[in-house]
C-alpha cells in the first residue's frame, strides 16, 4: 500500500489538519499574495474611480503601516494562545487542549492576519511614482477593518469560553452529539434475527503492527471487507484503549478466504492520544478531569466542580436513556452479521462519571450533596434496568460520607440532596421537604450486601 493511501492514514492526516495552527494561516498567506496580483491586474484596467486614487507616498505609508500592524497582531494572538495553553493545562485539563486546537475562529483570525500581511507586502513592491495600486490600497484598508472586527470577536469568545462552565457545556454537547450519532448508526446497521456470530472453526487473529490509542474505526470499510471474505470481524478492544504493538485487535471468524491483515489494520486509526470523533466517553473523561482539578488542594473550588457536575448529569441522562448492551453486532446491506464491536455499558459510563469525583470530593459537603441529588435524579428519570448501577453508586457515596464525616450533625448535612450543592434545598407546596431534604435509605441492588 502506498504512503498516505489507507483510511487510517487519511484519518490521522485529518486529525493533524484539525489540530494544526499553521495550515489555515498559510493558506491565507498564499491567498493574500494571489489577491494582490488580481488587484494589480484590475488597476491596470483603469479602475477604480478617480476618487480612490492615492499618491505614491501615501500608498507606501499606508501599506507599510498595515504590514507592521499585522505582524504585531499575529504576535498578540500567539501570546494569547500561549496563555490559554498555560491556563488550560494548569487549571482545566490537558485533554481539553486537543479540542481547543480545533477552533475555527482562531484559525480564521490567523489566516486573515497572514493574508492581509501578504496582500499589503505584495502591493508594496509595485508602488512607483507613476504607478500606484489604488484598488489594492483600498482593499488593504478594508482587510484591516475586517481583521480588527475578528480580533474583537476572538477576544470576546475566549474571554468567555475559557471559563470551566463554558468548557463543560461545549464538551458535553460534543459528547452528546457523538453518542447520539453513534447510537443511530448502530440502530441502522442491525442484523437480521439475533445476529449470531460463528463460534466454531479456526479463528484468525489479526495483530496491530504499530502501537497507540485507538482513535476510530472505519466501520463501513470493515463491514465491506468482512462481506468480501464472507466472514465476521470481532474487534477485541474499545475505542480509546491504548494498544502496544502486537496486540490482537481483530478476530476473524468463519469466511471463505483469509483477509489481508495489513488491509484490516488500515481500517483502524491509532494515534498518540484519544479523540472525541467516535469516543463519547472521552468527553466524559474531560468533564471529570475538570471537576477533580477544581477539587484539588491547590485549587480548592468545589463550586466549579458542582457546575461541571450539572453537565455530567445532563450527559448521563442522555446515555442512560439509551439501551447499552456493551456489545454491538453490525450487518451489511443484506442483513448478515459482519462486525462485532465492544462498547461501554451504563455501568461503565456511570462509574467514570462518579467514582473519581466521589473520591476526591468526599470530604466536601457541597460535592456529596450534589452527587446525591444527581443520583436521585437518575433514579427518577431513567428506566428500571439502569437503577441497579445507580443504587450501587449511591451506597458507595453513603459509605464515603460516613467515613469522612464522623460527627453526626455534619454527616446529616452531607447526606442531604441538593442540586446546587449548598443553598438549593426548598420546601414543597405542602410544607413538607421534597427529595432535597433528608433521604431515606436506598434499597441495595440484588446481590449487594447492604
Coordinates of C-alpha atoms in Angstrom, one line a residue:
X1 CA 0.0 0.0 0.0
X2 CA 1.3 3.4 -0.9
X3 CA 2.1 6.1 1.6
X4 CA -0.9 8.1 2.9
X5 CA -3.4 5.9 1.0
X6 CA -5.1 3.9 3.7
X7 CA -8.2 5.1 5.6
X8 CA -6.2 5.1 8.9
X9 CA -3.5 7.4 7.3
X10 CA -6.2 9.7 6.0
X11 CA -7.9 9.8 9.4
X12 CA -4.6 10.7 11.1
X13 CA -4.0 13.4 8.4
X14 CA -7.4 14.9 9.1
X15 CA -6.7 14.9 12.8
X16 CA -3.4 16.7 12.2
X17 CA -5.0 19.3 10.0
X18 CA -7.8 20.0 12.5
X19 CA -5.3 20.4 15.3
X20 CA -2.8 22.4 13.3
X21 CA -2.5 26.1 13.8
X22 CA -0.3 26.8 10.8
X23 CA -2.0 25.2 7.8
X24 CA -5.0 27.6 7.5
X25 CA -2.9 30.7 8.2
X26 CA -0.5 29.5 5.4
X27 CA -3.4 29.2 3.1
X28 CA -4.4 32.8 4.0
X29 CA -0.8 33.9 3.3
X30 CA -0.9 32.4 -0.2
X31 CA -4.4 33.8 -1.0
X32 CA -3.3 37.3 0.2
X33 CA -0.4 37.2 -2.3
X34 CA -2.7 36.0 -5.1
X35 CA -5.4 38.6 -4.4
X36 CA -2.7 41.3 -4.6
X37 CA -1.9 40.2 -8.2
X38 CA -5.6 40.3 -9.0
X39 CA -5.9 43.8 -7.6
X40 CA -2.9 45.0 -9.7
X41 CA -4.5 43.5 -12.8
X42 CA -7.7 45.4 -12.1
X43 CA -5.8 48.6 -11.5
X44 CA -4.2 48.3 -14.9
X45 CA -7.7 48.3 -16.5
X46 CA -8.2 52.0 -15.4
X47 CA -10.2 51.1 -12.4
X48 CA -11.2 52.2 -9.6
X49 CA -12.8 55.6 -9.9
X50 CA -10.7 58.8 -9.6
X51 CA -11.9 59.4 -6.0
X52 CA -10.0 56.3 -4.9
X53 CA -6.6 57.4 -6.1
X54 CA -3.6 57.7 -3.8
X55 CA -0.2 59.3 -4.1
X56 CA 2.8 57.0 -4.1
X57 CA 3.9 58.4 -0.7
X58 CA 0.5 57.9 0.9
X59 CA 0.1 54.4 -0.5
X60 CA 3.6 53.4 0.6
X61 CA 3.0 54.7 4.1
X62 CA -0.4 53.0 4.4
X63 CA 0.8 49.6 3.2
X64 CA 3.9 49.8 5.4
X65 CA 1.8 50.5 8.5
X66 CA -0.5 47.6 7.6
X67 CA 2.4 45.2 7.3
X68 CA 3.7 46.2 10.7
X69 CA 0.3 46.1 12.3
X70 CA -0.4 42.6 11.0
X71 CA 2.9 41.3 12.4
X72 CA 2.2 42.9 15.7
X73 CA -1.4 41.4 15.8
X74 CA 0.0 38.0 14.9
X75 CA 2.3 38.2 17.9
X76 CA -0.5 39.3 20.1
X77 CA -2.7 36.3 19.1
X78 CA 0.2 33.9 19.6
X79 CA 0.7 35.3 23.1
X80 CA -3.0 34.8 23.9
X81 CA -2.6 31.2 22.7
X82 CA 0.3 30.6 25.0
X83 CA -1.6 31.9 27.9
X84 CA -4.6 29.7 27.0
X85 CA -2.3 26.7 27.0
X86 CA -0.9 27.6 30.4
X87 CA -4.3 28.1 31.9
X88 CA -5.9 25.1 30.4
X89 CA -3.1 22.7 31.4
X90 CA -2.9 24.2 34.9
X91 CA -6.5 24.6 36.0
X92 CA -8.6 22.7 33.5
X93 CA -7.5 19.5 31.7
X94 CA -4.7 18.9 29.2
X95 CA -7.1 16.7 27.3
X96 CA -9.2 19.8 26.5
X97 CA -6.4 21.3 24.5
X98 CA -7.0 18.9 21.7
X99 CA -10.5 20.4 21.3
X100 CA -9.2 24.0 21.6
X101 CA -6.8 23.5 18.7
X102 CA -9.8 22.6 16.5
X103 CA -11.4 26.1 17.0
X104 CA -12.2 27.5 13.6
X105 CA -12.4 31.1 14.7
X106 CA -8.8 31.1 15.9
X107 CA -7.7 29.7 12.6
X108 CA -9.8 32.3 10.7
X109 CA -8.2 35.1 12.7
X110 CA -4.7 33.9 12.0
X111 CA -5.5 33.4 8.3
X112 CA -7.0 36.9 8.0
X113 CA -3.9 38.4 9.6
X114 CA -1.4 36.5 7.4
X115 CA -3.5 37.1 4.3
X116 CA -3.6 40.8 4.9
X117 CA 0.1 40.9 5.6
X118 CA 0.9 39.1 2.3
X119 CA -1.6 41.2 0.4
X120 CA -0.1 44.5 1.6
X121 CA 3.5 43.3 1.3
X122 CA 2.9 42.2 -2.3
X123 CA 1.5 45.5 -3.2
X124 CA 4.5 47.4 -1.8
X125 CA 6.8 46.1 -4.5
X126 CA 4.6 47.5 -7.2
X127 CA 4.5 51.1 -6.0
X128 CA 6.2 53.6 -8.2
X129 CA 5.9 57.4 -8.6
X130 CA 3.8 56.9 -11.7
X131 CA 2.1 53.7 -10.7
X132 CA 0.1 53.2 -7.5
X133 CA -2.2 50.2 -6.8
X134 CA -5.2 52.3 -5.8
X135 CA -7.7 49.5 -5.6
X136 CA -5.2 47.3 -3.6
X137 CA -4.6 50.0 -1.0
X138 CA -8.3 50.4 -0.5
X139 CA -8.8 46.7 -0.2
X140 CA -5.9 46.5 2.2
X141 CA -7.6 49.1 4.4
X142 CA -10.8 47.1 4.3
X143 CA -8.9 43.9 5.3
X144 CA -7.5 45.7 8.3
X145 CA -11.0 46.6 9.4
X146 CA -12.2 43.0 9.0
X147 CA -9.1 41.9 10.9
X148 CA -9.9 44.2 13.8
X149 CA -13.5 43.0 14.0
X150 CA -12.4 39.4 14.0
X151 CA -9.9 40.2 16.7
X152 CA -12.6 41.7 18.9
X153 CA -14.8 38.6 18.3
X154 CA -11.8 36.4 19.1
X155 CA -11.1 38.2 22.4
X156 CA -14.7 38.1 23.4
X157 CA -15.0 34.4 22.5
X158 CA -12.0 33.2 24.5
X159 CA -12.6 35.6 27.4
X160 CA -16.0 33.9 28.0
X161 CA -15.4 30.4 26.7
X162 CA -12.4 29.6 28.8
X163 CA -14.5 29.5 32.0
X164 CA -14.8 25.9 33.3
X165 CA -18.6 26.0 33.0
X166 CA -18.4 27.1 29.3
X167 CA -15.9 24.4 28.6
X168 CA -18.2 21.9 30.3
X169 CA -21.1 22.9 28.1
X170 CA -19.1 22.7 25.0
X171 CA -17.6 19.3 25.8
X172 CA -20.9 17.8 26.9
X173 CA -22.6 19.0 23.7
X174 CA -19.9 17.4 21.6
X175 CA -20.1 14.2 23.6
X176 CA -23.8 14.1 23.3
X177 CA -23.7 14.6 19.5
X178 CA -21.1 11.8 19.1
X179 CA -23.1 9.5 21.3
X180 CA -26.5 10.1 19.6
X181 CA -24.9 9.8 16.1
X182 CA -23.2 6.6 17.0
X183 CA -26.3 5.1 18.5
X184 CA -28.3 6.0 15.4
X185 CA -25.6 4.4 13.1
X186 CA -25.7 1.2 15.2
X187 CA -29.5 1.0 15.1
X188 CA -29.3 1.5 11.3
X189 CA -27.0 -1.5 10.9
X190 CA -28.8 -4.0 13.0
X191 CA -28.6 -7.6 11.6
X192 CA -31.4 -9.9 10.7
X193 CA -32.6 -12.2 13.6
X194 CA -30.3 -12.4 16.6
X195 CA -27.1 -11.7 14.7
X196 CA -25.4 -14.9 15.7
X197 CA -21.6 -14.9 15.3
X198 CA -19.8 -18.1 14.2
X199 CA -18.1 -19.7 17.2
X200 CA -16.8 -22.9 15.6
X201 CA -13.9 -23.4 13.2
X202 CA -10.5 -21.7 13.1
X203 CA -10.1 -18.1 14.3
X204 CA -7.6 -15.8 12.6
X205 CA -6.2 -13.3 15.0
X206 CA -5.0 -10.0 13.4
X207 CA -2.4 -8.1 15.4
X208 CA -1.5 -4.5 15.3
X209 CA 1.8 -3.5 13.7
X210 CA 2.2 -0.2 15.5
X211 CA 1.1 0.9 18.9
X212 CA -1.1 3.8 20.0
X213 CA -4.5 4.8 21.3
X214 CA -7.5 3.5 19.2
X215 CA -9.0 6.7 17.8
X216 CA -11.6 5.5 15.3
X217 CA -12.8 2.5 13.3
X218 CA -13.8 2.7 9.6
X219 CA -17.0 0.8 10.3
X220 CA -18.2 0.8 6.6
X221 CA -14.8 -0.4 5.5
X222 CA -14.6 -3.2 8.0
X223 CA -18.1 -4.4 7.1
X224 CA -17.4 -4.3 3.4
X225 CA -14.1 -6.2 3.9
X226 CA -15.8 -8.8 6.1
X227 CA -18.6 -9.2 3.5
X228 CA -15.9 -9.7 0.7
X229 CA -14.5 -12.7 2.6
X230 CA -17.9 -13.8 3.9
X231 CA -16.7 -13.7 7.5
X232 CA -17.3 -11.8 10.7
X233 CA -14.8 -9.4 12.3
X234 CA -14.8 -9.4 16.1
X235 CA -13.0 -6.3 17.5
X236 CA -11.4 -7.1 20.8
X237 CA -10.6 -3.6 22.2
X238 CA -12.6 -0.5 22.9
X239 CA -12.2 2.8 21.2
X240 CA -9.9 4.8 23.5
X241 CA -7.8 1.8 24.6
X242 CA -4.1 2.1 24.2
X243 CA -2.7 -1.0 22.4
X244 CA 1.0 -1.9 22.2
X245 CA 2.5 -3.4 19.0
X246 CA 1.5 -7.0 18.5
X247 CA -1.9 -6.7 20.3
X248 CA -4.7 -8.9 18.9
X249 CA -7.1 -6.3 17.7
X250 CA -9.5 -8.2 15.4
X251 CA -10.5 -11.9 15.4
X252 CA -11.8 -13.3 12.1
X253 CA -14.5 -15.9 12.4
X254 CA -15.7 -18.0 9.5
X255 CA -15.2 -17.0 6.0
X256 CA -14.4 -18.4 2.6
X257 CA -11.0 -16.7 2.3
X258 CA -8.4 -15.1 4.6
X259 CA -8.4 -11.3 4.7
X260 CA -5.1 -9.4 4.4
X261 CA -4.1 -8.3 8.0
X262 CA -2.4 -5.2 6.7
X263 CA -5.7 -4.1 4.9
X264 CA -7.7 -4.8 8.0
X265 CA -5.3 -2.8 10.2
X266 CA -5.7 0.1 7.7
X267 CA -9.3 0.5 8.8
X268 CA -8.3 1.2 12.4
X269 CA -6.8 4.6 13.3
X270 CA -4.2 4.6 16.0
X271 CA -2.7 7.8 17.4
X272 CA -0.8 9.3 20.3
X273 CA -4.0 10.0 22.4
X274 CA -7.7 9.6 22.4
X275 CA -10.0 11.8 20.3
X276 CA -13.7 12.5 20.6
X277 CA -14.6 11.6 17.0
X278 CA -16.1 8.2 17.9
X279 CA -15.5 8.2 21.6
X280 CA -18.2 9.9 23.7
X281 CA -16.7 8.6 26.9
X282 CA -13.7 10.8 26.2
X283 CA -16.0 13.8 26.6
X284 CA -17.0 12.5 30.0
X285 CA -13.3 11.9 30.8
X286 CA -12.6 15.6 30.1
X287 CA -15.5 16.8 32.3
X288 CA -14.4 14.6 35.2
X289 CA -10.8 15.9 34.8
X290 CA -12.0 19.5 35.0
X291 CA -14.1 18.7 38.1
X292 CA -11.3 16.9 40.0
X293 CA -8.8 19.6 39.1
X294 CA -11.2 22.0 40.8
X295 CA -11.3 19.7 43.9
X296 CA -7.5 19.5 44.2
X297 CA -6.0 21.2 47.3
X298 CA -4.1 23.7 45.0
X299 CA -7.4 25.0 43.5
X300 CA -10.0 24.1 46.2
X301 CA -13.0 25.2 44.2
X302 CA -15.9 22.8 44.8
X303 CA -18.4 25.2 43.3
X304 CA -16.7 24.8 39.9
X305 CA -16.9 21.0 40.4
X306 CA -20.7 21.4 41.1
X307 CA -21.1 23.4 37.9
X308 CA -19.3 20.6 35.9
X309 CA -21.5 18.0 37.6
X310 CA -24.5 19.8 36.2
X311 CA -23.3 18.9 32.7
X312 CA -22.1 15.4 33.7
X313 CA -25.7 14.8 34.8
X314 CA -27.0 16.1 31.5
X315 CA -24.7 13.8 29.6
X316 CA -25.7 10.8 31.9
X317 CA -29.4 11.4 31.3
X318 CA -28.7 11.1 27.5
X319 CA -26.6 8.0 27.9
X320 CA -28.9 6.3 30.5
X321 CA -32.0 6.7 28.3
X322 CA -30.4 4.5 25.6
X323 CA -30.1 0.8 25.7
X324 CA -26.4 -0.1 26.0
X325 CA -25.8 -3.9 25.7
X326 CA -22.0 -3.4 25.8
X327 CA -21.6 -5.4 22.5
X328 CA -22.8 -4.4 19.1
X329 CA -23.3 -6.6 16.1
X330 CA -23.4 -4.7 12.8
X331 CA -24.6 -6.1 9.5
X332 CA -24.0 -5.5 5.8
X333 CA -26.7 -4.4 3.3
X334 CA -28.1 -7.9 3.1
X335 CA -28.6 -8.0 6.9
X336 CA -25.8 -10.6 7.6
X337 CA -23.7 -10.0 10.7
X338 CA -20.3 -8.8 9.7
X339 CA -18.8 -6.8 12.5
X340 CA -18.8 -7.1 16.3
X341 CA -17.7 -4.0 18.3
X342 CA -17.3 -3.9 22.1
X343 CA -18.9 -1.0 23.7
X344 CA -19.3 0.6 27.1
X345 CA -22.4 -0.2 29.1
X346 CA -24.3 2.0 31.5
X347 CA -22.2 0.8 34.5
X348 CA -19.0 2.0 32.7
X349 CA -20.3 5.4 32.0
X350 CA -21.7 5.9 35.5
X351 CA -18.6 4.7 37.2
X352 CA -16.5 7.0 35.1
X353 CA -18.7 10.0 35.9
X354 CA -19.0 9.4 39.7
X355 CA -16.0 7.4 41.0
X356 CA -13.2 9.9 41.0
X357 CA -15.3 12.9 41.9
X358 CA -16.6 11.0 44.9
X359 CA -13.1 10.0 45.9
X360 CA -11.6 13.5 45.5
X361 CA -14.7 15.4 46.8
X362 CA -15.8 13.0 49.5
X363 CA -14.7 15.5 52.2
X364 CA -16.7 18.3 50.6
X365 CA -20.3 18.8 51.9
X366 CA -21.2 20.6 48.6
X367 CA -19.9 17.7 46.4
X368 CA -21.6 15.0 48.5
X369 CA -25.0 16.8 48.4
X370 CA -24.7 17.4 44.6
X371 CA -23.7 13.9 43.9
X372 CA -26.7 12.5 45.9
X373 CA -29.1 14.9 44.1
X374 CA -27.7 13.7 40.7
X375 CA -28.1 10.0 41.6
X376 CA -31.6 10.6 42.9
X377 CA -32.4 12.4 39.6
X378 CA -31.1 9.5 37.6
X379 CA -33.3 7.0 39.6
X380 CA -36.3 9.2 38.9
X381 CA -35.7 9.7 35.2
X382 CA -34.1 6.5 33.9
X383 CA -35.8 3.1 33.2
X384 CA -35.6 0.5 36.0
X385 CA -33.0 -1.5 34.1
X386 CA -30.5 1.3 34.9
X387 CA -31.3 1.6 38.6
X388 CA -29.1 -1.2 40.0
X389 CA -25.9 0.6 39.0
X390 CA -27.2 3.9 40.3
X391 CA -28.1 2.4 43.7
X392 CA -24.6 0.8 43.9
X393 CA -23.0 4.3 43.4
X394 CA -25.4 5.7 46.0
X395 CA -24.3 3.2 48.5
X396 CA -20.7 3.9 47.8
X397 CA -21.4 7.6 48.3
X398 CA -23.1 6.9 51.6
X399 CA -20.1 4.9 52.8
X400 CA -17.8 7.7 51.7
X401 CA -19.9 10.2 53.7
X402 CA -19.9 8.0 56.8
X403 CA -16.2 7.6 56.5
X404 CA -15.4 11.3 56.0
X405 CA -18.0 12.9 58.4
X406 CA -17.7 11.2 61.8
X407 CA -19.7 14.0 63.5
X408 CA -23.4 13.1 63.3
X409 CA -24.5 16.7 62.8
X410 CA -22.1 17.3 59.9
X411 CA -22.9 13.9 58.4
X412 CA -26.6 14.7 58.5
X413 CA -26.0 17.8 56.4
X414 CA -23.7 16.0 54.0
X415 CA -26.3 13.3 53.5
X416 CA -28.9 15.7 52.1
X417 CA -29.5 16.0 48.4
X418 CA -29.1 19.5 46.9
X419 CA -28.9 20.3 43.2
X420 CA -26.9 23.4 43.9
X421 CA -24.6 21.6 46.4
X422 CA -25.4 24.1 49.1
X423 CA -28.3 26.5 49.2
X424 CA -30.6 24.7 46.8
X425 CA -33.0 22.8 49.1
X426 CA -36.5 24.0 49.2
X427 CA -39.8 23.0 50.8
X428 CA -42.7 21.7 48.8
X429 CA -46.0 23.4 48.4
X430 CA -47.4 21.4 51.3
X431 CA -44.6 22.5 53.6
X432 CA -43.0 19.0 53.6
X433 CA -39.4 18.7 52.4
X434 CA -39.0 17.4 49.0
X435 CA -36.4 14.8 48.0
X436 CA -33.8 17.6 48.6
X437 CA -34.3 17.0 52.3
X438 CA -33.1 14.1 54.4
X439 CA -33.0 10.9 52.4
X440 CA -34.5 7.6 53.2
X441 CA -32.0 4.7 52.9
X442 CA -31.8 3.3 49.4
X443 CA -32.6 -0.3 48.7
X444 CA -29.4 -2.1 47.8
X445 CA -29.3 -3.9 44.5
X446 CA -29.7 -7.7 44.3
X447 CA -26.5 -9.4 45.3
X448 CA -25.2 -6.4 47.2
X449 CA -24.5 -6.9 50.9
X450 CA -26.2 -3.9 52.4

